[in-house]
Short mmCIF file of C-alpha atoms in Angstrom, two decimals:
data_model
loop_
_atom_site.label_atom_id
_atom_site.label_comp_id
_atom_site.label_asym_id
_atom_site.label_seq_id
_atom_site.Cartn_x
_atom_site.Cartn_y
_atom_site.Cartn_z
CA MET A 246 11.85 -20.14 -2.69
CA ASP A 247 10.07 -24.05 -2.46
CA ARG A 248 6.18 -24.85 -2.39
CA ARG A 249 6.20 -25.23 1.02
CA THR A 250 7.78 -21.99 2.21
CA ALA A 251 5.66 -20.00 -0.15
CA LEU A 252 2.61 -21.03 1.13
CA ARG A 253 3.55 -20.52 4.92
CA ALA A 254 4.21 -17.08 3.89
CA GLY A 255 0.57 -16.87 2.26
CA GLY A 256 -0.92 -18.27 5.77
CA VAL A 257 0.69 -16.36 7.56
CA LEU A 258 -0.35 -13.01 5.59
CA ALA A 259 -3.93 -14.26 5.33
CA ALA A 260 -3.49 -14.44 8.83
CA LEU A 261 -2.55 -10.99 9.37
CA LEU A 262 -5.30 -10.03 7.02
CA MET A 263 -8.32 -11.98 8.79
CA SER A 264 -7.01 -10.66 12.12
CA GLY A 265 -7.26 -6.93 11.11
CA ALA A 266 -3.47 -6.02 12.09
CA LEU A 267 -3.05 -4.37 8.38
CA ALA A 268 -6.36 -2.37 9.08
CA GLY A 269 -6.66 1.03 10.29
CA PRO A 270 -5.25 4.53 8.58
CA ALA A 271 -2.16 5.00 6.89
CA ALA A 272 0.56 5.07 8.69
CA GLY A 273 1.12 9.14 8.96
CA ASP A 274 -2.71 9.63 9.78
CA ALA A 275 -3.24 7.64 12.89
CA GLY A 276 -2.50 10.98 15.04
CA LEU A 277 -5.90 12.56 13.00
CA ALA A 278 -8.33 10.23 14.10
CA PRO A 279 -9.55 12.22 16.63
CA LEU A 280 -10.37 15.51 14.50
CA PHE A 281 -12.07 13.10 11.36
CA ARG A 282 -13.75 11.06 13.75
CA THR A 283 -15.16 14.63 14.92
CA VAL A 284 -15.17 15.56 11.74
CA GLY A 285 -17.02 12.42 10.44
CA ASP A 286 -20.11 12.77 12.79
CA ILE A 287 -20.94 16.53 12.19
CA ILE A 288 -21.00 15.32 8.03
CA ILE A 289 -22.96 11.63 9.22
CA PRO A 290 -24.34 13.13 12.76
CA PRO A 291 -25.35 9.49 14.58
CA THR A 292 -29.09 8.82 14.61
CA ASP A 293 -30.28 5.43 15.54
CA THR A 294 -27.40 4.14 12.82
CA PRO A 295 -23.93 5.26 14.15
CA GLY A 296 -22.48 8.29 12.19
CA GLY A 297 -19.73 8.95 9.78
CA GLY A 298 -17.16 9.36 12.79
CA ALA A 299 -18.17 6.00 14.79
CA ALA A 300 -18.24 3.87 11.23
CA ASP A 301 -14.76 4.90 11.00
CA ALA A 302 -14.99 6.77 7.86
CA PHE A 303 -11.60 8.35 8.73
CA ILE A 304 -9.89 4.92 8.30
CA PHE A 305 -10.69 4.66 4.06
CA VAL A 306 -10.30 8.20 3.64
CA SER A 307 -6.93 7.92 5.03
CA ARG A 308 -6.46 4.95 2.74
CA ALA A 309 -7.80 6.41 -0.31
CA VAL A 310 -5.94 9.56 0.09
CA GLU A 311 -3.21 7.26 -0.13
CA ARG A 312 -3.78 5.18 -3.12
CA ARG A 313 -4.99 8.89 -4.83
CA ILE A 314 -8.90 8.27 -5.25
CA LEU A 315 -10.82 10.62 -6.65
CA GLY A 316 -7.45 12.15 -7.50
CA ALA A 317 -7.02 13.02 -3.69
CA PRO A 318 -3.91 14.92 -2.92
CA ALA A 319 -0.89 13.05 -0.92
CA ASP A 320 -1.67 16.22 1.44
CA LEU A 321 -5.42 16.77 1.66
CA LEU A 322 -5.75 15.25 5.21
CA GLN A 323 -3.18 18.14 6.27
CA THR A 324 -5.07 20.85 4.10
CA ILE A 325 -8.38 20.22 5.98
CA LYS A 326 -7.16 20.02 9.92
CA ARG A 327 -5.02 23.63 8.38
CA GLU A 328 -8.20 25.23 7.29
CA LEU A 329 -10.31 23.73 10.15
CA ASN A 330 -7.98 25.38 12.52
CA ARG A 331 -7.33 28.15 10.76
CA ARG A 332 -11.32 28.97 10.92
CA ALA A 333 -11.12 27.76 14.65
CA GLY A 334 -8.94 30.24 15.52
CA GLY A 335 -7.02 27.48 17.08
CA ASP A 336 -7.88 23.84 17.80
CA PHE A 337 -10.69 23.06 16.28
CA LEU A 338 -11.14 20.01 18.80
CA SER A 339 -11.03 22.05 21.76
CA ARG A 340 -14.22 24.37 20.31
CA SER A 341 -17.89 23.98 21.51
CA ALA A 342 -19.69 21.37 19.38
CA SER A 343 -22.11 24.49 18.13
CA GLN A 344 -18.71 26.30 16.96
CA LYS A 345 -17.38 22.98 14.91
CA LEU A 346 -20.71 22.80 13.64
CA GLY A 347 -20.79 26.04 12.44
CA ILE A 348 -17.21 25.90 11.01
CA VAL A 349 -18.07 22.85 9.00
CA THR A 350 -21.28 24.45 7.83
CA GLY A 351 -19.63 27.39 6.43
CA LEU A 352 -16.69 25.21 4.81
CA ASP A 353 -19.48 23.34 3.31
CA ALA A 354 -21.76 26.26 2.24
CA GLU A 355 -18.09 27.86 0.52
CA SER A 356 -17.62 24.45 -0.94
CA PHE A 357 -20.59 24.07 -2.47
CA GLY A 358 -21.01 27.58 -3.99
CA ALA A 359 -21.91 28.49 -7.83
CA ASN A 360 -19.21 29.45 -8.16
CA VAL A 361 -16.47 27.22 -6.94
CA PRO A 362 -14.08 24.59 -8.71
CA ILE A 363 -15.24 21.55 -8.99
CA ASP A 364 -12.56 19.64 -7.99
CA GLY A 365 -12.08 21.53 -4.18
CA VAL A 366 -10.06 19.38 -1.58
CA TRP A 367 -13.76 19.96 0.87
CA LEU A 368 -15.63 18.73 -2.11
CA THR A 369 -13.14 15.45 -2.13
CA TYR A 370 -13.11 15.05 1.49
CA LYS A 371 -16.71 14.71 1.76
CA ALA A 372 -17.02 12.77 -0.99
CA LEU A 373 -14.70 10.22 0.21
CA VAL A 374 -16.55 10.42 3.87
CA LEU A 375 -19.74 9.44 2.34
CA VAL A 376 -18.71 6.82 -0.02
CA GLY A 377 -16.32 5.22 3.42
CA TYR A 378 -19.51 5.44 4.89
CA TYR A 379 -22.00 4.24 2.73
CA THR A 380 -19.63 1.63 2.34
CA SER A 381 -18.93 0.60 5.72
CA GLU A 382 -20.80 -2.02 8.13
CA ALA A 383 -22.71 0.51 9.74
CA GLY A 384 -23.25 2.44 5.99
CA GLY A 385 -23.93 -0.48 4.47
CA SER A 386 -26.44 -2.54 6.54
CA LYS A 387 -27.94 0.06 8.67
CA GLU A 388 -28.43 2.66 7.32
CA LEU A 389 -29.24 0.69 3.35
CA ASP A 390 -31.10 -2.06 2.36
CA TYR A 391 -29.46 -4.39 0.15
CA GLU A 392 -31.83 -6.12 -2.78
CA PRO A 393 -29.28 -8.83 -4.77
CA VAL A 394 -31.77 -8.74 -7.08
CA PRO A 395 -33.63 -5.65 -7.45
CA GLY A 396 -36.09 -6.17 -10.31
CA ARG A 397 -36.33 -4.11 -13.43
CA TYR A 398 -35.61 -0.46 -13.33
CA ASP A 399 -38.13 2.11 -11.92
CA PRO A 400 -36.78 5.61 -12.04
CA ASP A 401 -39.11 7.05 -9.50
CA ILE A 402 -39.98 4.51 -6.83
CA PRO A 403 -41.97 6.08 -3.72
CA ILE A 404 -40.68 5.44 -0.07
CA GLY A 405 -42.64 5.20 2.44
CA PRO A 406 -41.63 6.36 6.14
CA GLY A 407 -39.38 3.97 7.63
CA GLN A 408 -38.49 2.16 4.43
CA LYS A 409 -34.28 2.26 3.76
CA ALA A 410 -32.99 3.76 0.50
CA LEU A 411 -31.42 0.73 -1.49
CA SER A 412 -27.71 0.48 -1.77
CA ASN A 413 -27.44 -1.21 -4.96
CA ASP A 414 -26.49 1.32 -6.91
CA TRP A 415 -23.97 4.11 -5.15
CA GLN A 416 -21.96 4.95 -7.61
CA GLY A 417 -25.28 6.04 -10.11
CA LEU A 418 -25.21 9.09 -7.34
CA SER A 419 -22.75 12.11 -7.06
CA ILE A 420 -22.91 14.97 -4.42
CA ARG A 421 -20.80 17.18 -7.33
CA LYS A 422 -22.32 19.81 -8.37
CA GLY A 423 -23.96 18.84 -12.44
CA ALA A 424 -23.04 15.85 -12.31
CA MET A 425 -26.40 14.56 -10.36
CA LYS A 426 -27.71 11.50 -12.62
CA THR A 427 -31.23 12.32 -13.84
#
């Protein structure tokens, strides 16, 4: 391949990437979007900022599962879908908003119980939703403030009313039991 052909091919790929044509969930997960956008909005409800569903945290989760980020099993989304439908006694999406909330709250309570192994699928899914949300435009710029040079380290900073948490060290926190940095 000559240099001119390589540059053209690179230009086409760059144009596709900038246009968003290659963005979106993994190929096999597109049909799951309505379910996981609903669950995303239950995990991170919309307030004055978009919720987990509107922020498309599902797209991040789908791509993260495809790449096995956080050790996510390949069938993570299908496993969660089956469990939600089992608890709903049918199609989870056909239930009322309060029933959906109850199902997710119950699953959450069981998954974060005292004797639950730390590598459960719900814990992995929820961690991916949180990372996906807080690295999205909605979570990263509307929910959090960013200071490029935050100053000296203060482990206990009071936050006043209306002040947002800082997004500088999102890796410093973990939702997993026993992994919280102090």
